[in-house]
Amino acid sequence: MTQEWWRDAVIYQVYPRSFADANGDGMGDLPGITEKMPYLGALGVDAIWLSPFMRSPMRDAGYDVADYCDVDPLFGTLADFDDLVAAATQHGIKLIVDLVPNHSSSEHEFFKAALAAGPGSPERDLYVFKDGLGPEGNEPPTDWLSHFEGIAWTRVTEADGTPGQWYLHLFDPSQPDWNWENPKVHEYFESVLRFWLDRGVGGFRVDVAHALFKDQTFPSWPHHPHRGNVDEAGNRAPQFDRDELHPLYRRWREILDEYEGDRMMVAEASVTPDRLWRYLRADEMHEGFNFEYMKAPFEAEAMKRAIDLGFENNAPVGAPNSWVLSNHDAIRHATKMGYPAGTTFGEGILPSDPQPDADLGLRRARAATLFMHGLPGAVYVYQGEELGLPEHTTLAGEFRQDPSFERSGGTRAGRDGCRVPLPWQASAPYYGFSSGGSWLPQPESFAAHAADVEAAAPDSTLNLYRSTFALRKQRGLGVGTHAWIDGLPAGVLGYVNNGVAVIVNTTGEAQALPAPFTDAEVLLASVAVEGGHLAADSAAWLAA
Ligand code: BGC
């Protein structure tokens, strides 16, 4: 780790409800994470990004916050949080918390007050309330769509029982958007930042960091938010990626910089890649997820383009790339890569969908990951990917909880399949996640990936991740340089970083290692290198 620790950090995403359950209620909790700190220490992570654990009615698994400065009783107490920070610190691990500033829960006391206070009140001005269109105000104020299906506005009933104003929610109706035009919202979030900074957090992952401010003329934008933030004519969406965001992030940076310990922010900004650097200027956020590599298929040219794009786009501001392959919103990459080339994906897989080739998926996932982990920059790991965990692709509808499943009438799978509780022990009830239950059922395929099985097998994915992180640190790859190796066969891609040649073979055939690497020492491999050949769908690190 360098002094700017985040530049080359390995950051492990904990999704609290599914990591480890200490009290046996079937829901992961903060004491569960504290107990597993030795595991994370041995894995070699520098920081944990903790998905929301604040008070919430859990309509969007905690991304609907009702109290930004308290722990939800499902997960424990503030004292448990302090214990977690202390345990992490003992292992040299920082804790980054999720900050959700675009919207609160409709159970937030400010939203309840806004409903009660009525149109035109200062309380209502903390959120985006507008009168409806049409003579009776029956039509929503704009045609904007919610990420979770349907229109992004909900009409309220006023205190006197009459149909009233509409409020904006870019996500579920239970997630009203804050009005960032109101200085009181700024003041409130500054106090939230300080609350967690005072408690010793290492920083924040900023949820939908490209939203928050909306074009105050509220123009038409009939496109689904998932299709990108520009239309066919190149017009930018009125609710995303606005210039007003940047003074806000500069102010937050000033606050972080008042604290010792190089506190950081990472943006979840789903913007076109050429605009990400705007969030990463030296006086704004430290990092922003690079989603291009994650979106790329397992194909040399596509992987190269994604990596080049990351370096080109961040170069003007000197920000490191934040490489990522899986998170709690996407199909686990060990499953995604088990589908034929050209397959398109939603956020999950239904039992009625074509099912993946699990072995091929895992083999490719190990290769794509090993290839990514040699790059300069920070790397993010989603809990369970170090076990080679697959998506739950046959989860029955009755268990699915993600709002888009219900709001789409079951046609969208939603994201539950990547959120299933982790397997710790192959032969314990609930695979050792809990003594009493599991909020989503775990598939049988998890047994072979349980942490105890993986720890005992020298060639397991867990041991591959451990060795990779150790060597990455030892060789300073995270703060190294990246130079493509020319002249490799089609489908083979490689680069050199600080004396390590990182090569991936994305073809379905073994490929001879080219000179000068034919007899090079093999430092790490996703499949053993034999007879100077890189196996099909595999990657290796070689001494260069
Ligand atoms: C989070 C999602 C969440 C959404 C609304 C994101 O992008 O990662 O899990 O549903 O923001 O907060």
mmCIF file with all atom_site columns, C-alpha atoms and ligand atoms in Angstrom, residues 13 15 49 51-52 60-64 98-103 147-148 170-172 175 205-210 268 270 291 327-329 402-403 415 419, ligand 1:
data_model
loop_
_atom_site.group_PDB
_atom_site.id
_atom_site.type_symbol
_atom_site.label_atom_id
_atom_site.label_alt_id
_atom_site.label_comp_id
_atom_site.label_asym_id
_atom_site.label_entity_id
_atom_site.label_seq_id
_atom_site.pdbx_PDB_ins_code
_atom_site.Cartn_x
_atom_site.Cartn_y
_atom_site.Cartn_z
_atom_site.occupancy
_atom_site.B_iso_or_equiv
_atom_site.pdbx_formal_charge
_atom_site.auth_seq_id
_atom_site.auth_comp_id
_atom_site.auth_asym_id
_atom_site.auth_atom_id
_atom_site.pdbx_PDB_model_num
ATOM   1  C CA . GLN A 1 13  ? -17.622 -5.588  -0.902  1.00 0.00 ? 13  GLN A CA 1
ATOM   2  C CA . TYR A 1 15  ? -23.333 -7.265  1.415   1.00 0.00 ? 15  TYR A CA 1
ATOM   3  C CA . TRP A 1 49  ? -16.987 -1.569  1.301   1.00 0.00 ? 49  TRP A CA 1
ATOM   4  C CA . SER A 1 51  ? -23.377 -2.020  1.540   1.00 0.00 ? 51  SER A CA 1
ATOM   5  C CA . PRO A 1 52  ? -26.072 -0.159  3.523   1.00 0.00 ? 52  PRO A CA 1
ATOM   6  C CA . ASP A 1 60  ? -34.560 -2.078  -1.726  1.00 0.00 ? 60  ASP A CA 1
ATOM   7  C CA . ALA A 1 61  ? -32.370 -4.137  0.623   1.00 0.00 ? 61  ALA A CA 1
ATOM   8  C CA . GLY A 1 62  ? -31.249 -1.079  2.575   1.00 0.00 ? 62  GLY A CA 1
ATOM   9  C CA . TYR A 1 63  ? -30.746 1.323   -0.351  1.00 0.00 ? 63  TYR A CA 1
ATOM   10 C CA . ASP A 1 64  ? -33.872 2.969   1.072   1.00 0.00 ? 64  ASP A CA 1
ATOM   11 C CA . ASP A 1 98  ? -22.291 3.193   1.429   1.00 0.00 ? 98  ASP A CA 1
ATOM   12 C CA . LEU A 1 99  ? -23.802 6.668   1.214   1.00 0.00 ? 99  LEU A CA 1
ATOM   13 C CA . VAL A 1 100 ? -27.168 6.903   -0.545  1.00 0.00 ? 100 VAL A CA 1
ATOM   14 C CA . PRO A 1 101 ? -27.713 10.597  -1.363  1.00 0.00 ? 101 PRO A CA 1
ATOM   15 C CA . ASN A 1 102 ? -30.093 10.499  -4.335  1.00 0.00 ? 102 ASN A CA 1
ATOM   16 C CA . HIS A 1 103 ? -33.088 9.312   -2.337  1.00 0.00 ? 103 HIS A CA 1
ATOM   17 C CA . HIS A 1 147 ? -35.111 2.095   -12.858 1.00 0.00 ? 147 HIS A CA 1
ATOM   18 C CA . PHE A 1 148 ? -37.444 -0.476  -11.363 1.00 0.00 ? 148 PHE A CA 1
ATOM   19 C CA . LEU A 1 170 ? -35.931 7.409   -9.879  1.00 0.00 ? 170 LEU A CA 1
ATOM   20 C CA . PHE A 1 171 ? -36.130 4.017   -8.142  1.00 0.00 ? 171 PHE A CA 1
ATOM   21 C CA . ASP A 1 172 ? -38.989 2.451   -6.152  1.00 0.00 ? 172 ASP A CA 1
ATOM   22 C CA . GLN A 1 175 ? -37.387 5.808   -2.432  1.00 0.00 ? 175 GLN A CA 1
ATOM   23 C CA . ARG A 1 205 ? -19.024 4.538   -1.760  1.00 0.00 ? 205 ARG A CA 1
ATOM   24 C CA . VAL A 1 206 ? -21.422 7.080   -3.228  1.00 0.00 ? 206 VAL A CA 1
ATOM   25 C CA . ASP A 1 207 ? -24.572 5.454   -4.597  1.00 0.00 ? 207 ASP A CA 1
ATOM   26 C CA . VAL A 1 208 ? -25.856 6.636   -8.016  1.00 0.00 ? 208 VAL A CA 1
ATOM   27 C CA . ALA A 1 209 ? -23.384 9.497   -7.825  1.00 0.00 ? 209 ALA A CA 1
ATOM   28 C CA . HIS A 1 210 ? -24.442 10.691  -11.284 1.00 0.00 ? 210 HIS A CA 1
ATOM   29 C CA . GLU A 1 268 ? -20.916 4.664   -8.576  1.00 0.00 ? 268 GLU A CA 1
ATOM   30 C CA . SER A 1 270 ? -23.059 5.172   -14.535 1.00 0.00 ? 270 SER A CA 1
ATOM   31 C CA . PHE A 1 291 ? -17.817 -0.767  -15.485 1.00 0.00 ? 291 PHE A CA 1
ATOM   32 C CA . ASN A 1 327 ? -21.274 -6.599  -7.436  1.00 0.00 ? 327 ASN A CA 1
ATOM   33 C CA . HIS A 1 328 ? -24.683 -6.881  -5.768  1.00 0.00 ? 328 HIS A CA 1
ATOM   34 C CA . ASP A 1 329 ? -26.461 -5.455  -8.842  1.00 0.00 ? 329 ASP A CA 1
ATOM   35 C CA . ASP A 1 402 ? -35.917 -7.316  -5.541  1.00 0.00 ? 402 ASP A CA 1
ATOM   36 C CA . PRO A 1 403 ? -38.514 -4.613  -6.404  1.00 0.00 ? 403 PRO A CA 1
ATOM   37 C CA . ARG A 1 415 ? -30.892 -9.063  -8.550  1.00 0.00 ? 415 ARG A CA 1
ATOM   38 C CA . ARG A 1 419 ? -27.267 -11.849 -3.252  1.00 0.00 ? 419 ARG A CA 1
HETATM 39 C C1 . BGC B 2 .   ? -27.317 0.370   -5.902  1.00 0.00 ? 1   BGC B C1 1
HETATM 40 C C2 . BGC B 2 .   ? -28.529 -0.493  -6.075  1.00 0.00 ? 1   BGC B C2 1
HETATM 41 C C3 . BGC B 2 .   ? -29.742 0.300   -5.631  1.00 0.00 ? 1   BGC B C3 1
HETATM 42 C C4 . BGC B 2 .   ? -29.812 1.644   -6.337  1.00 0.00 ? 1   BGC B C4 1
HETATM 43 C C5 . BGC B 2 .   ? -30.744 2.571   -5.641  1.00 0.00 ? 1   BGC B C5 1
HETATM 44 C C6 . BGC B 2 .   ? -27.590 1.458   -6.886  1.00 0.00 ? 1   BGC B C6 1
HETATM 45 O O1 . BGC B 2 .   ? -27.022 1.621   -8.004  1.00 0.00 ? 1   BGC B O1 1
HETATM 46 O O2 . BGC B 2 .   ? -26.099 -0.270  -6.146  1.00 0.00 ? 1   BGC B O2 1
HETATM 47 O O3 . BGC B 2 .   ? -28.419 -1.696  -5.378  1.00 0.00 ? 1   BGC B O3 1
HETATM 48 O O4 . BGC B 2 .   ? -30.899 -0.419  -5.904  1.00 0.00 ? 1   BGC B O4 1
HETATM 49 O O5 . BGC B 2 .   ? -28.568 2.285   -6.392  1.00 0.00 ? 1   BGC B O5 1
HETATM 50 O O6 . BGC B 2 .   ? -30.173 3.027   -4.462  1.00 0.00 ? 1   BGC B O6 1
#
